[in-house]
Short mmCIF file of C-alpha atoms (C1' of nucleotides) in Angstrom, two decimals:
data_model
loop_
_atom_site.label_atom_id
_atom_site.label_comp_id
_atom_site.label_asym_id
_atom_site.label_seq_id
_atom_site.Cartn_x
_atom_site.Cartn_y
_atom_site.Cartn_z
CA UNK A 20 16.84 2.97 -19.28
CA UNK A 21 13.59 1.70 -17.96
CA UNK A 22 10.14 2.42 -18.77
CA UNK A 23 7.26 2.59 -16.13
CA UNK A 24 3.75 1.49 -17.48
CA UNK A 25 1.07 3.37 -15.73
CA UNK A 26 -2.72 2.51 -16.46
CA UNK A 27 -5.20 5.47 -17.05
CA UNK A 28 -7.75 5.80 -14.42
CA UNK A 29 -6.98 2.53 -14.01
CA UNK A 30 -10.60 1.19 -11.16
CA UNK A 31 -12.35 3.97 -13.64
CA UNK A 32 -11.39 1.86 -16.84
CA UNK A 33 -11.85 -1.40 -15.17
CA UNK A 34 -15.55 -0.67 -15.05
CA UNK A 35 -15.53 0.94 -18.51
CA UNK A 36 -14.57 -2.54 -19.94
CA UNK A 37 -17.45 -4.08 -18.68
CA UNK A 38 -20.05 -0.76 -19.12
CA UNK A 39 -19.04 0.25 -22.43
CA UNK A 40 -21.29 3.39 -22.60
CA UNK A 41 -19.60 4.99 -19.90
CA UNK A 42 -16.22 5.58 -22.41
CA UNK A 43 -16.96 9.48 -22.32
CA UNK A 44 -19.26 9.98 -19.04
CA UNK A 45 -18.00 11.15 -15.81
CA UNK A 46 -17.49 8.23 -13.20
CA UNK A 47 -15.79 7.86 -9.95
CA UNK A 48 -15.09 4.56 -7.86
CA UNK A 49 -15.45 4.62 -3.96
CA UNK A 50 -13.74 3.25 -1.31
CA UNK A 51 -14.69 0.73 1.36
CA UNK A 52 -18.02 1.27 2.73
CA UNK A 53 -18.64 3.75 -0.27
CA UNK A 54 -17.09 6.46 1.80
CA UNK A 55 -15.16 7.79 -0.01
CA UNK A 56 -13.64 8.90 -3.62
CA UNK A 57 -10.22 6.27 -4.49
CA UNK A 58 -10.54 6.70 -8.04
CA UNK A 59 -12.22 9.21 -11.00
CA UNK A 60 -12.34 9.99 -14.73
CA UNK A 61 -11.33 12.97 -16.47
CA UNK A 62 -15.26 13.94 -17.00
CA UNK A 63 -15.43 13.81 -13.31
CA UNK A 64 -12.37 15.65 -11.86
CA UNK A 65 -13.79 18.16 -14.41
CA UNK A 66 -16.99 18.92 -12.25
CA UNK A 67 -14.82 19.80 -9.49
CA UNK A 68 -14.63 16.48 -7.94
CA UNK A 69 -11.76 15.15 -6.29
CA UNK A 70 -10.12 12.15 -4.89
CA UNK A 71 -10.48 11.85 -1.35
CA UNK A 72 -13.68 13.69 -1.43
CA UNK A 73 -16.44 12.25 1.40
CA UNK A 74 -19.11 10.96 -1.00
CA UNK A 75 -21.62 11.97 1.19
CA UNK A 76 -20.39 15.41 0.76
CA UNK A 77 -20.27 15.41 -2.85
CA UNK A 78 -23.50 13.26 -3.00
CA UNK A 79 -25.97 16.31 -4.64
CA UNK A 80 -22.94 17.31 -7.12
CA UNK A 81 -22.83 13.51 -8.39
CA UNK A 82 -26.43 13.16 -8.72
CA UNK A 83 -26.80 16.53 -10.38
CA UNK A 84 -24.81 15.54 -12.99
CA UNK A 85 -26.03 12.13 -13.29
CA UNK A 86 -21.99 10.70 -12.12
CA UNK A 87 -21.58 6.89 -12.70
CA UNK A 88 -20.52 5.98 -8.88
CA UNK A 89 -19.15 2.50 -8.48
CA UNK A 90 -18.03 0.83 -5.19
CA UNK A 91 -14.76 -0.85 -5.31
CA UNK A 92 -14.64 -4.35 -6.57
CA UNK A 93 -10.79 -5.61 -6.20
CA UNK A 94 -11.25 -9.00 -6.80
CA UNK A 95 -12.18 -7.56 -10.84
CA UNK A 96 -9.02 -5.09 -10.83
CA UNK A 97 -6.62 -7.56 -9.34
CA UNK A 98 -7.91 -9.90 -12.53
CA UNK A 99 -7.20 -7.44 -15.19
CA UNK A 100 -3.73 -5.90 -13.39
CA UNK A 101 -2.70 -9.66 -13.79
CA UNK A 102 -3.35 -9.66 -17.36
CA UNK A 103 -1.77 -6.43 -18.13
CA UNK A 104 1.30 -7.73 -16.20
CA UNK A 105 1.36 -11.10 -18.39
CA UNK A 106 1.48 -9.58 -21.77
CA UNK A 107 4.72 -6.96 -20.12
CA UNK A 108 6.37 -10.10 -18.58
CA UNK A 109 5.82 -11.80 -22.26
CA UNK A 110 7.69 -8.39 -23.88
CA UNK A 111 10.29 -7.71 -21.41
CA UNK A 112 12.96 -10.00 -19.44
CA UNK A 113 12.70 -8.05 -16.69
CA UNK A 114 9.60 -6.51 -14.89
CA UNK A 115 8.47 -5.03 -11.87
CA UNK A 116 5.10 -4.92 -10.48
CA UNK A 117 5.00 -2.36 -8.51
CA UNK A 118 1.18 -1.92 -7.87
CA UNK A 119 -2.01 -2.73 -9.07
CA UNK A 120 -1.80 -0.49 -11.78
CA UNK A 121 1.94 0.13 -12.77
CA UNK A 122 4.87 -1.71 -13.60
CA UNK A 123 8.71 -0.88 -14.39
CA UNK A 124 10.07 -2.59 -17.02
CA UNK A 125 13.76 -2.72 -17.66
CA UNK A 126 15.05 -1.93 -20.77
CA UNK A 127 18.87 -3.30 -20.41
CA UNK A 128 19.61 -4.69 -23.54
CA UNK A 129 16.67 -3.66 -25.46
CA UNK A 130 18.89 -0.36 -26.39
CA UNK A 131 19.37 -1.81 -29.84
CA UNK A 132 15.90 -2.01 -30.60
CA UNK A 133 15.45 0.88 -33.85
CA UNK A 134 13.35 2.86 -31.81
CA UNK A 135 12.50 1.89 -27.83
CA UNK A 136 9.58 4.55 -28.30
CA UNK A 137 8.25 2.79 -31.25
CA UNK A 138 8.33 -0.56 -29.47
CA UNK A 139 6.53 0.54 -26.62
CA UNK A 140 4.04 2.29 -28.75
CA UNK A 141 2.93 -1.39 -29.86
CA UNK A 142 2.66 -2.80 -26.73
CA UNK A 143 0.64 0.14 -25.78
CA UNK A 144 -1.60 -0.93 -28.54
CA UNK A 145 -1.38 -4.54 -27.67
CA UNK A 146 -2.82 -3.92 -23.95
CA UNK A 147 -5.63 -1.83 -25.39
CA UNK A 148 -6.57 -4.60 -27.58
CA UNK A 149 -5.99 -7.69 -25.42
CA UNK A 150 -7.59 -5.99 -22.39
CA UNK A 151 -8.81 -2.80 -23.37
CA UNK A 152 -6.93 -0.76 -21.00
CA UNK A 153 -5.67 2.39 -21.57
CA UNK A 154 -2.35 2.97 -20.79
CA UNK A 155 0.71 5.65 -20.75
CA UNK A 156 4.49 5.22 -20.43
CA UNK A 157 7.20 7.13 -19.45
CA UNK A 158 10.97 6.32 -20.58
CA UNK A 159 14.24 7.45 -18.64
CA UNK A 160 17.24 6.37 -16.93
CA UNK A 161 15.74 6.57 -13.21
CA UNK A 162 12.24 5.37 -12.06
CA UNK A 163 12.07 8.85 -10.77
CA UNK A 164 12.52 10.53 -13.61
CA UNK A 165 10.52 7.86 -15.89
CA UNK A 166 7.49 9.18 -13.53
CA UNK A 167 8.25 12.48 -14.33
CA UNK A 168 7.98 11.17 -18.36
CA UNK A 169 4.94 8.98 -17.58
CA UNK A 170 2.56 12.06 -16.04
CA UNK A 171 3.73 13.98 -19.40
CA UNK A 172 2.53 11.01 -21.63
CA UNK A 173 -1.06 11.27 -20.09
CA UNK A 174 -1.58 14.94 -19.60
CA UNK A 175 -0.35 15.70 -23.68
CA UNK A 176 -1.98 14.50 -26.29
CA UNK A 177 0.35 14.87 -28.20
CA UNK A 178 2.89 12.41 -26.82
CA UNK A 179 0.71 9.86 -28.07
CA UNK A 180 0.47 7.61 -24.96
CA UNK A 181 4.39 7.15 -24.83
CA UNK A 182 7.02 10.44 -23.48
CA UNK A 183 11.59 9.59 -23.12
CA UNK A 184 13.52 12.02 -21.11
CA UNK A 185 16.63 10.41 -22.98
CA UNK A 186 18.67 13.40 -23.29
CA UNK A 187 20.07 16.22 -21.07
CA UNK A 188 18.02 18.84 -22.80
CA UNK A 189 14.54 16.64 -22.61
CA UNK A 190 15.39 16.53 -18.95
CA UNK A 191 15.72 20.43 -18.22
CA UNK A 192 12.68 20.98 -20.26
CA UNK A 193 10.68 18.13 -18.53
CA UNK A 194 11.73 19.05 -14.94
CA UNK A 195 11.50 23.42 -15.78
CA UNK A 196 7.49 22.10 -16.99
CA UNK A 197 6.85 19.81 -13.57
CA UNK A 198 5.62 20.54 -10.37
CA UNK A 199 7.66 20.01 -7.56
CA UNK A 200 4.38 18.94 -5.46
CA UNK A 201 4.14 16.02 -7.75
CA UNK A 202 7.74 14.85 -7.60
CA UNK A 203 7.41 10.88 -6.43
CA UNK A 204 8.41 10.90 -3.22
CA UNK A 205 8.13 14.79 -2.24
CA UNK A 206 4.99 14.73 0.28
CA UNK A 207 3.42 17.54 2.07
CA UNK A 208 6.47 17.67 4.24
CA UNK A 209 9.27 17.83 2.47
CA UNK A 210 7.41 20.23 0.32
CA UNK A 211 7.17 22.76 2.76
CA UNK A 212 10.44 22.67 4.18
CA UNK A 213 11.81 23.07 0.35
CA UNK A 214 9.29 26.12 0.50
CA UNK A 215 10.74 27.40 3.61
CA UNK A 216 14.04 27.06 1.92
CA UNK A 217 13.09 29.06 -0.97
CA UNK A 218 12.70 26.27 -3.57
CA UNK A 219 9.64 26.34 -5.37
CA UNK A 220 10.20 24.65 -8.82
CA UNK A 221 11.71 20.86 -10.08
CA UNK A 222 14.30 22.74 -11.77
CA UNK A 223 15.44 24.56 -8.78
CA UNK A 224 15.15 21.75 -6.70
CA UNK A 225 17.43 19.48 -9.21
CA UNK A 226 19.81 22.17 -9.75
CA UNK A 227 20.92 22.78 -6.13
CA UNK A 228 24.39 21.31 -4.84
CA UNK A 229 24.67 18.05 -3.60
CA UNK A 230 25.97 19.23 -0.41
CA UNK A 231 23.30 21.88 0.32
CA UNK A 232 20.58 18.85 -0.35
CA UNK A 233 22.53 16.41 2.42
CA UNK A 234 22.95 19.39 5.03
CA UNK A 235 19.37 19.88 4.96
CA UNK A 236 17.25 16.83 4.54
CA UNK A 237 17.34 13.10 4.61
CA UNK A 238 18.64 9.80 3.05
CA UNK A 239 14.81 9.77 0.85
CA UNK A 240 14.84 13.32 -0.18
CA UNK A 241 18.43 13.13 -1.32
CA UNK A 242 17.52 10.01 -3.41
CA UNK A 243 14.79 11.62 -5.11
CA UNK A 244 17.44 14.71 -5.87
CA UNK A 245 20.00 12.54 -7.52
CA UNK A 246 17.13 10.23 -9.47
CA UNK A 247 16.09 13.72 -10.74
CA UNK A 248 19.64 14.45 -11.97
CA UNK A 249 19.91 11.11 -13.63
CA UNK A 250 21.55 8.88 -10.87
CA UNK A 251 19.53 5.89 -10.43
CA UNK A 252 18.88 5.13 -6.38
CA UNK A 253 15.86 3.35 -6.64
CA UNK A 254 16.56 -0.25 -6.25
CA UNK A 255 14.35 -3.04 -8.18
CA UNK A 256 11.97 -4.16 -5.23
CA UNK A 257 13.76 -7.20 -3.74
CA UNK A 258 10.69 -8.43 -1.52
CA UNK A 259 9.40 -11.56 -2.97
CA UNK A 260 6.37 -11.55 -0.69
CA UNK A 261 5.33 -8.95 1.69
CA UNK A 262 6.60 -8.13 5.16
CA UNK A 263 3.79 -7.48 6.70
CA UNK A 264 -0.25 -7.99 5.39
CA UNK A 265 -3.30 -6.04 6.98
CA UNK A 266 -6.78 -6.98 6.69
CA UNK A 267 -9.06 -4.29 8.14
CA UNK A 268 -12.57 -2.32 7.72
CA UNK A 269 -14.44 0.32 8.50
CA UNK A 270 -17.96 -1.85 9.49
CA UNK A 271 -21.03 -0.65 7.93
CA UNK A 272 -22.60 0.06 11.09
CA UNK A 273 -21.07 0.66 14.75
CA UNK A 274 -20.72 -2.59 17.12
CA UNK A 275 -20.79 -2.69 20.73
CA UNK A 276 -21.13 -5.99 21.64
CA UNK A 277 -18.42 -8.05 22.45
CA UNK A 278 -19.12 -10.93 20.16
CA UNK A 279 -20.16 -8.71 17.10
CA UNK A 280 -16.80 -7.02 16.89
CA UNK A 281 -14.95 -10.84 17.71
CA UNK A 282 -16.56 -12.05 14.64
CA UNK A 283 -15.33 -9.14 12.51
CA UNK A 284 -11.75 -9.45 13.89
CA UNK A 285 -12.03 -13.16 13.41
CA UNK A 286 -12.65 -12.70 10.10
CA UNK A 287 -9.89 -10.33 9.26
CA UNK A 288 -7.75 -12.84 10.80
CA UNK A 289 -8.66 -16.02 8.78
CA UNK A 290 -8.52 -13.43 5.57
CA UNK A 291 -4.90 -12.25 6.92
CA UNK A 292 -3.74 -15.85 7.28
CA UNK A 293 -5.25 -17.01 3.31
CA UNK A 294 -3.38 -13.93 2.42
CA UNK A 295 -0.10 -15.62 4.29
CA UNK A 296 -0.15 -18.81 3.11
CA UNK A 297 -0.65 -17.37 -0.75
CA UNK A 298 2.62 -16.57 -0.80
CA UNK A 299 4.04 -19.14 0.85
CA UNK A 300 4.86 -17.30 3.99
CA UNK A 301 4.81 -17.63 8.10
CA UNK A 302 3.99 -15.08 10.80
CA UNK A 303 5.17 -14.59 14.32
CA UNK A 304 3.24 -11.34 15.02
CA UNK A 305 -0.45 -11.11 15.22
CA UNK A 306 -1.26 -7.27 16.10
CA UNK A 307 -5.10 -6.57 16.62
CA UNK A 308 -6.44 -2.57 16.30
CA UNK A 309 -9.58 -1.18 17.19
CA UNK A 310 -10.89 1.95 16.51
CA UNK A 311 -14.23 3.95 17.44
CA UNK A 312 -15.31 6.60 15.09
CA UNK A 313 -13.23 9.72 15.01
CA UNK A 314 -15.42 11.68 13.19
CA UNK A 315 -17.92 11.66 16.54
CA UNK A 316 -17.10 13.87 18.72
CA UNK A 317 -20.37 13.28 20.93
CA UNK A 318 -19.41 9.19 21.76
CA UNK A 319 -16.12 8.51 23.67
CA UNK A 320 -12.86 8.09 21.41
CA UNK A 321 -11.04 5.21 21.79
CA UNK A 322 -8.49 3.43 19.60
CA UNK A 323 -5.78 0.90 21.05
CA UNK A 324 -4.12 -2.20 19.38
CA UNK A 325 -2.18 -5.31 20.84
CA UNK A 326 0.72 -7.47 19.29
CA UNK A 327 0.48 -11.44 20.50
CA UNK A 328 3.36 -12.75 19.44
CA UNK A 329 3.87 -16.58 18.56
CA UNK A 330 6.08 -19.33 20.54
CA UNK A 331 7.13 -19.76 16.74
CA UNK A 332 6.75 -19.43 13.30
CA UNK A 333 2.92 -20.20 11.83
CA UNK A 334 0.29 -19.94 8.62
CA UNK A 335 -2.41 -21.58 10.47
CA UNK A 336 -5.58 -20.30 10.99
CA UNK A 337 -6.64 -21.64 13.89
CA UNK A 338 -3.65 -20.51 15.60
CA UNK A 339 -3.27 -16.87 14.38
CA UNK A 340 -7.32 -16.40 14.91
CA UNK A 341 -6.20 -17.92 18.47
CA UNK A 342 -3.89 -15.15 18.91
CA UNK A 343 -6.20 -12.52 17.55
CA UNK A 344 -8.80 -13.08 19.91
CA UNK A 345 -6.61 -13.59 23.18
CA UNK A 346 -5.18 -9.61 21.83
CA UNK A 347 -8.70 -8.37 21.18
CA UNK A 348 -9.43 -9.72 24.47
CA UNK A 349 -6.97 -7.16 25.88
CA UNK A 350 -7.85 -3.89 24.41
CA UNK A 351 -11.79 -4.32 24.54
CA UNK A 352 -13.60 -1.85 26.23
CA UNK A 353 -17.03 -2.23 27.11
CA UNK A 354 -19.20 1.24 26.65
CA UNK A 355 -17.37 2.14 23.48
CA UNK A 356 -19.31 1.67 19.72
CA UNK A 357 -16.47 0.42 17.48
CA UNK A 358 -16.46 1.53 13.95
CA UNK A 359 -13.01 0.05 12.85
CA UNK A 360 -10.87 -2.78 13.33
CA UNK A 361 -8.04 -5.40 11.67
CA UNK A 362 -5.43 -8.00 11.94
CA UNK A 363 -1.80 -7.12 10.78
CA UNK A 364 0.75 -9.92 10.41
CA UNK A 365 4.56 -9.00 10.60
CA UNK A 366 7.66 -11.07 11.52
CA UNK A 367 7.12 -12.72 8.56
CA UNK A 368 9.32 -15.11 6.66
CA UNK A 369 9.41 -17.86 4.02
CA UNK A 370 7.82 -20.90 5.28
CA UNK A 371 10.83 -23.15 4.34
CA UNK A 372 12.96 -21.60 7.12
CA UNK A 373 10.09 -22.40 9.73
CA UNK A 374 11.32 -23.38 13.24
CA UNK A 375 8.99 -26.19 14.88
CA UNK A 376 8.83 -25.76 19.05
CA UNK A 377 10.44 -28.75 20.72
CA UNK A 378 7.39 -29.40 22.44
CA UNK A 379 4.84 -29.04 19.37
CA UNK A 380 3.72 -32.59 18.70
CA UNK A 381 4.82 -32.52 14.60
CA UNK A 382 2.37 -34.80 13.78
CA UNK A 383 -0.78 -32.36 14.59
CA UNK A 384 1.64 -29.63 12.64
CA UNK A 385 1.20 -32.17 9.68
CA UNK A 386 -2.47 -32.88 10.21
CA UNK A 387 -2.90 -28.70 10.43
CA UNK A 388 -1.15 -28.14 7.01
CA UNK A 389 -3.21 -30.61 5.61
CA UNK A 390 -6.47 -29.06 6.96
CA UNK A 391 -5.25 -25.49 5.72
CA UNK A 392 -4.37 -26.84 2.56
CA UNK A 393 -7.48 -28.31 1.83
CA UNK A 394 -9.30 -25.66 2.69
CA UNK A 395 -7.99 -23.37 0.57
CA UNK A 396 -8.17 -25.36 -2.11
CA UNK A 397 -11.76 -25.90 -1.88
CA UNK A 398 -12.41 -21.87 -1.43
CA UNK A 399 -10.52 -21.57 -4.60
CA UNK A 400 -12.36 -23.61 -6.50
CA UNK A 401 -15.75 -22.98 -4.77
CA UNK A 402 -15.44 -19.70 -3.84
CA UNK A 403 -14.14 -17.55 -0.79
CA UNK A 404 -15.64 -18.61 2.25
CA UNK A 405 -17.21 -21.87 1.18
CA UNK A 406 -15.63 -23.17 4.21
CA UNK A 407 -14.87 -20.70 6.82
CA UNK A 408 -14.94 -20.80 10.59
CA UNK A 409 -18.30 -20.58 12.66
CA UNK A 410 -17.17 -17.63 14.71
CA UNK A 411 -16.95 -15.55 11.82
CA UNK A 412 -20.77 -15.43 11.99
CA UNK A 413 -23.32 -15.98 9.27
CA UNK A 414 -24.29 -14.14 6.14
CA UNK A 415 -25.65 -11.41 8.26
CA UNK A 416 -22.25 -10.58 9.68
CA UNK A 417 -23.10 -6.65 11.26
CA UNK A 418 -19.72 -5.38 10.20
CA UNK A 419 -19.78 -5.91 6.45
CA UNK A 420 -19.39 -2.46 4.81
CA UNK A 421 -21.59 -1.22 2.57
CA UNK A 422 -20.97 -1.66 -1.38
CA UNK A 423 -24.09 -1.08 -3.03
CA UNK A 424 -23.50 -0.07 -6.51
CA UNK A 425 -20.53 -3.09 -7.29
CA UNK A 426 -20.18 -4.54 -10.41
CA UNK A 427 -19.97 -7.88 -11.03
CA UNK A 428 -16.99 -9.88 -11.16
CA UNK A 429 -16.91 -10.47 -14.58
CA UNK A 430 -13.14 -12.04 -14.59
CA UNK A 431 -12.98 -14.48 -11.66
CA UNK A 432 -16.41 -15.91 -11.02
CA UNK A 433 -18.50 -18.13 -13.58
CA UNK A 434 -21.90 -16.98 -12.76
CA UNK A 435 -20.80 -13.85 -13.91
CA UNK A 436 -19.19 -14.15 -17.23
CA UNK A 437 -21.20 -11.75 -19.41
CA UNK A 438 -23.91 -12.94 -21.93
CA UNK A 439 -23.29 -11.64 -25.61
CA UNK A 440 -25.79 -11.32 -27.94
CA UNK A 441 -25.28 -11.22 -31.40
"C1'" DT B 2 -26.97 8.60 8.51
"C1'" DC B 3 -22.62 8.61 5.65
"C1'" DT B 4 -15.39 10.27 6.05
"C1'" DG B 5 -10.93 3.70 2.54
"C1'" DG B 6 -7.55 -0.05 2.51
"C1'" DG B 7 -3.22 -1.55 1.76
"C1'" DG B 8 1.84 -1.21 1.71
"C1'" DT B 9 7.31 0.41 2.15
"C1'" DC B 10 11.40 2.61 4.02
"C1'" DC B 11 13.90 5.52 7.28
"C1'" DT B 12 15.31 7.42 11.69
"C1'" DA B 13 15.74 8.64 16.51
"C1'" DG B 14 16.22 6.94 20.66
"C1'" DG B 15 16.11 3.22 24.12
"C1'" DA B 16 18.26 -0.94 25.82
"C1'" DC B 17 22.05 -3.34 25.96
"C1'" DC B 18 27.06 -4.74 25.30
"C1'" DC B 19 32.36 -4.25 26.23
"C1'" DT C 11 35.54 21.96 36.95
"C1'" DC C 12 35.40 17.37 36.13
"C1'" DT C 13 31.10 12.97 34.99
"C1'" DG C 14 34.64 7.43 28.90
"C1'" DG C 15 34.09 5.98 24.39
"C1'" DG C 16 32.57 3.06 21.33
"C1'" DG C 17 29.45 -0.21 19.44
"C1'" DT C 18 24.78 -3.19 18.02
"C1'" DC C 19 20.02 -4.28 17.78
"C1'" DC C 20 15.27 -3.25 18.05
"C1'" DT C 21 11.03 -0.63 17.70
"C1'" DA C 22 7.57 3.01 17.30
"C1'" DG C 23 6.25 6.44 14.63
"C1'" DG C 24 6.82 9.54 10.68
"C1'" DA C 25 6.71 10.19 5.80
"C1'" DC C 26 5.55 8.60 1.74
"C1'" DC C 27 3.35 5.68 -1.91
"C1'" DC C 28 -0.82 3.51 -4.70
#
DNA sequence: TCTGGGGTCCTAGGACCC
DNA sequence: TCTGGGGTCCTAGGACCC
């Protein structure tokens, strides 16, 4: 058995922490550049909004009925996921983090507990009083199904924050009760072509042969049909660190010129490398993308990317923004107003396998290492960007989105620990 | 005026090998 | 009419997720 611990709302509740009034007012948290909807409360979605919605479109609905809007602030979420995570890794041998605002938890050997439910039930409470996150968890023998169990624990009441598929009959009446659109792992796609085959319900979908599911769809889909039926496919998530890390944005306003768009891609280069040497890991890809805006059909379209790829292995900054520019360098186009762009690293392994080039003198590789080191170390302490390169461009940078209504970071900056008064 | 940012896994098909 | 048979590795793009 495993149990997957899903936060309510979870950007929504972030906020609510530090806004306490808003507990029973509609709010909604936008993306980058406040564009659009990522995340909403119950009180919202009930005034017809949705996520995904372009803010701008929805702008007279959320002002109508006076709608909290917050831009996105990860820096606070990523604080609070962490402490959520802390107390699960404290209660459980075994945990997964699987995103910002879930985690599996593995329950081997916990079977002897009185009453799993009960036990979760407490922690439940525990993360609402340490952190005052709400929270809901679903219990069952696959992460598939323990989805399934987690999206009846929020929408009932009744369930009391905490829903087990344990038995064969809990699992027919679950899956007869659940949409097949909201399966984990049934998309748009695969939805239709179940559709087309006449399958319309969970049920249906989990009672058809094994053989009729291989003949007609794929190694994914066929996972997701025997998780349903109780056979666990799902691995835990072996990746220590991540294969591949993207730092892009949609810029606040269109650039043109050369430089202006160099010092945004710059930028998303130096972030991708901090990113890279966080967990201890070195690139050999550096792929550059830029985009116009597709959403204007009166300027020319244009979007085109470039991989440079390294003589070997690296975390350095210098070298990867090296790389980025000498790609960017390929795929600009004058006469074109850019609205998008970033820096992906792939190819990426642990930086205790890294190959040095015969011909790289090792003591500048030394020196380097030390330089990176240090500077991260002082942007930790001091801040992000304390120390950051001079082609990145000033406080004025042109492409820096718009986030106009963020909150403060209340977790991970000192100016910004809230004042009580009593 | 304004339409997000980050990931993972799988597969088909090309390039190459004997 | 016939035009080998069998592999491996890599990559771009699709599908899906939060």
């Amino acid at each position: 058995m495993l149990a997957l611990v899903d936060c309510n709302n979870f950007f929504c509740s972030v906020e609510r922490v530090f806004s306490p009034g808003l507990w029973n007012k509609p709010l909604c948290v936008a993306g980058g550049n406040d564009g659009i909807i990522v995340a909403l409360t119950q009180e919202a979605k009930d005034l017809g909004l949705k996520r995904g919605d372009a803010v701008f479109k929805v702008r007279e609905l959320i002002e109508k009925h006076n709608v909290k809007l917050f831009s996105t602030n990860m820096p606070l979420y990523a604080s609070m996921s962490k402490r959520i995570v802390s107390i699960l890794k404290k209660s459980f041998a075994s945990v997964e983090n699987y995103s910002i605002d879930e985690s599996f938890c593995y329950l081997d050997g916990y079977e002897s507990l009185v009453s799993l439910e009960k036990y979760m039930r407490e922690i439940v409470q525990k993360i609402a009083l340490y952190t005052d996150i709400p929270v809901s968890v679903g219990i069952a023998p696959t992460k598939t199904l323990a989805k399934v169990a987690n999206k009846f624990a929020k929408k009932y009441k009744a369930y009391n924050s905490v829903c087990v598929i344990d038995t064969e009959e809990k699992r027919r009446k679950a899956l007869s009760l659940f949409s097949l659109e909201d399966v984990w792992g049934v998309g748009k796609h695969s939805l239709k072509r179940l559709n087309d085959y006449g399958v319309f319900t969970t049920m249906s979908f989990a009672d058809k042969t094994e053989a009729w599911v291989k003949n007609k769809f794929n190694l994914p889909i066929v996972n997701v049909w025997k998780e349903l039926n109780g056979e666990p496919c799902i691995e835990i998530s072996e990746h220590i660190y991540k294969q591949s890390i993207c730092t892009s944005r949609t810029f606040g306003k269109m650039l043109h010129a050369y430089d202006d768009l160099k010092s945004a891609v710059v930028a998303f280069a130096s972030s991708s490398a901090r990113k890279l040497r966080q967990q201890n890991s070195v690139t050999k890809a550096i792929t550059v993308f830029v985009s116009s805006n597709r959403f204007r059909e009166d300027l020319p379209m244009y979007i085109n990317s470039y991989t440079e790829y390294l003589a070997c292995e690296s975390a350095d900054t210098l070298e990867i923004v090296n790389a980025s520019i000498s790609a960017l360098e390929r795929i600009y186009k004058e006469d074109i107003f850019y609205k998008k762009a970033g820096v992906i690293l792939s190819d990426i392994s642990k930086d205790n396998v890294m190959e040095y080039s015969l011909f790289d003198n090792v003591d500048k590789k030394q020196d380097r290492k030390i330089l990176m080191d240090t500077i991260d170390y002082i942007n930790k302490r001091y801040g992000t960007q304390k120390i950051h390169l001079g082609i990145e461009g000033g406080a004025n940078q042109l492409w820096i989105p718009k986030s106009d209504n963020r909150s403060k970071n209340y977790l991970t900056d000192i100016n910004d620990i809230l004042t009580i008064k009593i």
